[in-house]
PDB file of C-alpha atoms in Angstrom:
ATOM      1  CA  MET A  22     -23.520 -50.419 -45.165  1.00 51.00           C
ATOM      2  CA  SER A  23     -24.853 -47.100 -44.071  1.00 53.00           C
ATOM      3  CA  ALA A  24     -27.175 -48.846 -41.621  1.00 53.00           C
ATOM      4  CA  SER A  25     -24.246 -50.652 -39.983  1.00 52.00           C
ATOM      5  CA  LYS A  26     -22.362 -47.359 -39.539  1.00 52.00           C
ATOM      6  CA  ALA A  27     -25.401 -45.847 -37.854  1.00 51.00           C
ATOM      7  CA  GLU A  28     -25.621 -48.868 -35.571  1.00 53.00           C
ATOM      8  CA  GLN A  29     -21.908 -48.541 -34.709  1.00 53.00           C
ATOM      9  CA  SER A  30     -22.212 -44.862 -33.841  1.00 52.00           C
ATOM     10  CA  ASP A  31     -25.164 -45.647 -31.559  1.00 53.00           C
ATOM     11  CA  SER A  32     -23.272 -48.419 -29.826  1.00 53.00           C
ATOM     12  CA  THR A  33     -20.127 -46.374 -29.052  1.00 52.00           C
ATOM     13  CA  PRO A  34     -20.221 -44.742 -25.630  1.00 53.00           C
ATOM     14  CA  GLN A  35     -20.558 -40.974 -25.497  1.00 55.00           C
ATOM     15  CA  GLN A  36     -17.457 -39.174 -24.257  1.00 56.00           C
ATOM     16  CA  SER A  37     -18.106 -37.194 -21.135  1.00 54.00           C
ATOM     17  CA  THR A  38     -17.205 -33.496 -21.019  1.00 58.00           C
ATOM     18  CA  GLN A  39     -16.491 -33.771 -17.295  1.00 60.00           C
ATOM     19  CA  LYS A  40     -12.958 -34.419 -16.086  1.00 57.00           C
ATOM     20  CA  SER A  41     -12.249 -37.538 -14.155  1.00 57.00           C
ATOM     21  CA  PHE A  42     -10.759 -37.283 -10.685  1.00 55.00           C
ATOM     22  CA  ALA A  43      -7.396 -38.397 -12.080  1.00 56.00           C
ATOM     23  CA  ALA A  44      -7.157 -35.142 -14.078  1.00 59.00           C
ATOM     24  CA  TYR A  45      -7.065 -32.944 -10.943  1.00 57.00           C
ATOM     25  CA  PRO A  46      -3.732 -32.510  -9.163  1.00 57.00           C
ATOM     26  CA  THR A  47      -3.258 -34.224  -5.863  1.00 60.00           C
ATOM     27  CA  ARG A  48      -2.481 -32.274  -2.713  1.00 61.00           C
ATOM     28  CA  LYS A  49       1.230 -33.112  -3.079  1.00 60.00           C
ATOM     29  CA  GLU A  50       1.298 -31.996  -6.717  1.00 61.00           C
ATOM     30  CA  SER A  51      -0.580 -28.820  -5.815  1.00 62.00           C
ATOM     31  CA  SER A  52       1.820 -27.859  -3.016  1.00 67.00           C
ATOM     32  CA  ASP A  53       4.777 -28.640  -5.277  1.00 74.00           C
ATOM     33  CA  HIS A  54       3.291 -26.313  -7.885  1.00 73.00           C
ATOM     34  CA  VAL A  55       2.840 -23.486  -5.369  1.00 72.00           C
ATOM     35  CA  THR A  56       6.404 -23.963  -4.120  1.00 76.00           C
ATOM     36  CA  HIS A  57       7.678 -23.974  -7.688  1.00 76.00           C
ATOM     37  CA  VAL A  58       5.791 -20.771  -8.553  1.00 75.00           C
ATOM     38  CA  LEU A  59       7.003 -19.024  -5.386  1.00 72.00           C
ATOM     39  CA  TRP A  60      10.578 -20.099  -6.054  1.00 74.00           C
ATOM     40  CA  ASP A  61      10.427 -18.891  -9.653  1.00 80.00           C
ATOM     41  CA  HIS A  62       9.164 -15.488  -8.478  1.00 81.00           C
ATOM     42  CA  ARG A  63      11.221 -15.290  -5.294  1.00 84.00           C
ATOM     43  CA  ASP A  64      12.467 -11.770  -6.055  1.00 88.00           C
ATOM     44  CA  ARG A  65       8.903 -10.512  -6.298  1.00 87.00           C
ATOM     45  CA  VAL A  66       7.849 -12.433  -3.198  1.00 87.00           C
ATOM     46  CA  ILE A  67      10.750 -10.954  -1.214  1.00 91.00           C
ATOM     47  CA  LEU A  68       9.886  -7.463  -2.484  1.00 93.00           C
ATOM     48  CA  VAL A  69       6.232  -7.838  -1.460  1.00 93.00           C
ATOM     49  CA  VAL A  70       7.108  -9.228   1.976  1.00 94.00           C
ATOM     50  CA  LEU A  71       9.634  -6.460   2.670  1.00 96.00           C
ATOM     51  CA  THR A  72       7.210  -3.795   1.449  1.00 94.00           C
ATOM     52  CA  LEU A  73       4.461  -5.082   3.740  1.00 96.00           C
ATOM     53  CA  LEU A  74       6.863  -5.228   6.700  1.00 96.00           C
ATOM     54  CA  THR A  75       8.024  -1.694   5.961  1.00 94.00           C
ATOM     55  CA  LEU A  76       4.467  -0.389   5.764  1.00 94.00           C
ATOM     56  CA  PHE A  77       3.606  -2.126   9.016  1.00 95.00           C
ATOM     57  CA  THR A  78       6.569  -0.678  10.904  1.00 94.00           C
ATOM     58  CA  ARG A  79       5.962   2.824   9.533  1.00 92.00           C
ATOM     59  CA  LEU A  80       2.188   2.915  10.020  1.00 94.00           C
ATOM     60  CA  TYR A  81       1.730   0.935  13.248  1.00 95.00           C
ATOM     61  CA  GLN A  82      -0.062   3.220  15.739  1.00 93.00           C
ATOM     62  CA  ILE A  83       0.830   6.324  13.723  1.00 91.00           C
ATOM     63  CA  GLY A  84      -2.254   8.143  14.983  1.00 89.00           C
ATOM     64  CA  LYS A  85      -1.927   7.144  18.622  1.00 90.00           C
ATOM     65  CA  HIS A  86      -0.805  10.563  19.867  1.00 87.00           C
ATOM     66  CA  PRO A  87      -2.575  13.721  18.642  1.00 88.00           C
ATOM     67  CA  LYS A  88       0.268  15.979  19.775  1.00 90.00           C
ATOM     68  CA  ILE A  89       2.571  17.787  17.388  1.00 88.00           C
ATOM     69  CA  TYR A  90       6.148  16.540  17.450  1.00 84.00           C
ATOM     70  CA  TRP A  91       9.311  18.472  16.702  1.00 81.00           C
ATOM     71  CA  ASP A  92       9.706  17.420  13.070  1.00 81.00           C
ATOM     72  CA  GLU A  93       6.068  18.203  12.346  1.00 83.00           C
ATOM     73  CA  VAL A  94       6.634  21.710  13.707  1.00 83.00           C
ATOM     74  CA  TYR A  95       9.462  22.336  11.307  1.00 79.00           C
ATOM     75  CA  MET A  96       8.214  20.693   8.104  1.00 82.00           C
ATOM     76  CA  ALA A  97       4.488  21.325   8.486  1.00 82.00           C
ATOM     77  CA  LYS A  98       5.168  25.028   8.882  1.00 82.00           C
ATOM     78  CA  PHE A  99       6.633  25.032   5.368  1.00 84.00           C
ATOM     79  CA  GLY A 100       3.654  23.103   4.011  1.00 85.00           C
ATOM     80  CA  ALA A 101       1.302  25.657   5.555  1.00 85.00           C
ATOM     81  CA  GLN A 102       3.268  28.453   3.891  1.00 86.00           C
ATOM     82  CA  TYR A 103       2.774  26.753   0.510  1.00 85.00           C
ATOM     83  CA  ILE A 104      -0.958  26.516   1.180  1.00 87.00           C
ATOM     84  CA  ASN A 105      -1.047  30.241   2.016  1.00 87.00           C
ATOM     85  CA  GLY A 106       1.112  31.189  -0.975  1.00 86.00           C
ATOM     86  CA  THR A 107       3.755  32.744   1.271  1.00 83.00           C
ATOM     87  CA  PHE A 108       7.250  33.030  -0.222  1.00 75.00           C
ATOM     88  CA  TYR A 109      10.146  31.833   1.883  1.00 77.00           C
ATOM     89  CA  HIS A 110      13.600  30.407   1.383  1.00 77.00           C
ATOM     90  CA  ASP A 111      14.963  27.238   2.913  1.00 78.00           C
ATOM     91  CA  VAL A 112      17.994  25.075   2.221  1.00 80.00           C
ATOM     92  CA  HIS A 113      15.937  21.885   1.823  1.00 76.00           C
ATOM     93  CA  SER A 114      14.484  20.725  -1.474  1.00 79.00           C
ATOM     94  CA  VAL A 115      11.156  22.087  -2.618  1.00 83.00           C
ATOM     95  CA  ALA A 116       9.628  18.779  -3.766  1.00 86.00           C
ATOM     96  CA  GLY A 117       9.385  17.297  -0.271  1.00 84.00           C
ATOM     97  CA  LYS A 118       7.781  20.410   1.171  1.00 85.00           C
ATOM     98  CA  LEU A 119       5.323  20.550  -1.736  1.00 86.00           C
ATOM     99  CA  LEU A 120       4.286  16.975  -0.934  1.00 89.00           C
ATOM    100  CA  ILE A 121       3.883  17.939   2.722  1.00 87.00           C
ATOM    101  CA  GLY A 122       1.757  20.918   1.689  1.00 88.00           C
ATOM    102  CA  LEU A 123      -0.353  18.642  -0.519  1.00 90.00           C
ATOM    103  CA  SER A 124      -0.937  16.149   2.304  1.00 90.00           C
ATOM    104  CA  GLU A 125      -1.857  19.026   4.638  1.00 89.00           C
ATOM    105  CA  TYR A 126      -4.306  20.426   2.106  1.00 90.00           C
ATOM    106  CA  VAL A 127      -5.940  17.032   1.509  1.00 90.00           C
ATOM    107  CA  SER A 128      -6.151  16.378   5.270  1.00 88.00           C
ATOM    108  CA  GLY A 129      -8.157  19.564   5.847  1.00 87.00           C
ATOM    109  CA  HIS A 130      -5.498  22.133   6.720  1.00 87.00           C
ATOM    110  CA  ASN A 131      -6.344  25.597   5.418  1.00 85.00           C
ATOM    111  CA  GLY A 132      -3.000  27.192   6.289  1.00 81.00           C
ATOM    112  CA  SER A 133      -4.246  29.100   9.328  1.00 83.00           C
ATOM    113  CA  PHE A 134      -3.023  26.670  11.990  1.00 82.00           C
ATOM    114  CA  THR A 135       0.444  27.386  13.373  1.00 80.00           C
ATOM    115  CA  TYR A 136       2.318  24.313  14.461  1.00 82.00           C
ATOM    116  CA  LYS A 137       3.705  24.523  17.997  1.00 85.00           C
ATOM    117  CA  SER A 138       5.556  21.655  19.614  1.00 85.00           C
ATOM    118  CA  GLY A 139       3.449  19.722  22.112  1.00 87.00           C
ATOM    119  CA  ALA A 140       0.155  21.309  21.043  1.00 88.00           C
ATOM    120  CA  LYS A 141      -2.783  19.167  19.959  1.00 90.00           C
ATOM    121  CA  TYR A 142      -4.034  19.113  16.400  1.00 87.00           C
ATOM    122  CA  PRO A 143      -7.324  20.932  15.880  1.00 86.00           C
ATOM    123  CA  PRO A 144     -10.319  18.703  15.106  1.00 87.00           C
ATOM    124  CA  HIS A 145     -10.638  19.851  11.472  1.00 85.00           C
ATOM    125  CA  ILE A 146      -7.192  18.461  10.533  1.00 86.00           C
ATOM    126  CA  ASN A 147      -6.946  14.747   9.831  1.00 90.00           C
ATOM    127  CA  TYR A 148      -3.477  14.315  11.321  1.00 89.00           C
ATOM    128  CA  VAL A 149      -3.540  10.520  10.897  1.00 92.00           C
ATOM    129  CA  PHE A 150      -3.878  10.905   7.119  1.00 92.00           C
ATOM    130  CA  GLN A 151      -1.250  13.622   7.113  1.00 89.00           C
ATOM    131  CA  ARG A 152       1.260  11.472   9.001  1.00 91.00           C
ATOM    132  CA  SER A 153       0.391   8.320   7.036  1.00 92.00           C
ATOM    133  CA  SER A 154       0.862   9.969   3.670  1.00 90.00           C
ATOM    134  CA  MET A 155       4.271  11.268   4.709  1.00 88.00           C
ATOM    135  CA  ALA A 156       5.264   7.873   6.119  1.00 90.00           C
ATOM    136  CA  VAL A 157       4.335   6.131   2.854  1.00 91.00           C
ATOM    137  CA  ILE A 158       6.118   8.691   0.695  1.00 85.00           C
ATOM    138  CA  GLY A 159       9.175   8.465   2.902  1.00 76.00           C
TER     139      GLY A 159
END
């Protein structure tokens, strides 16, 4: 009886560990799955799309002109005063100007440059990074 069981086990076909083609989803099933996943996470998809559009509109050609504009004159002056440790009083909040001072410091500003409207940035200041960081922060 044990010999017949051994013969039966030898005669049964081995099961393959590979999947058959029927196990893979078809193109239609695959696209339905992607659509279903996107629909289930539509809030996240909308958030990502709007964030990317916002970043594009804020950062598109931000470094095109190396001249200092009016708002940079006003706000960057306060950032430079933070870098120098100069005390001053202004009606605007401190947090925003601290962030401006941080972006100026990281972009290579040492506090010695005075911002004048229409002037060009000196070569040691990475004005593209400075503008980009402020555009991302808001």
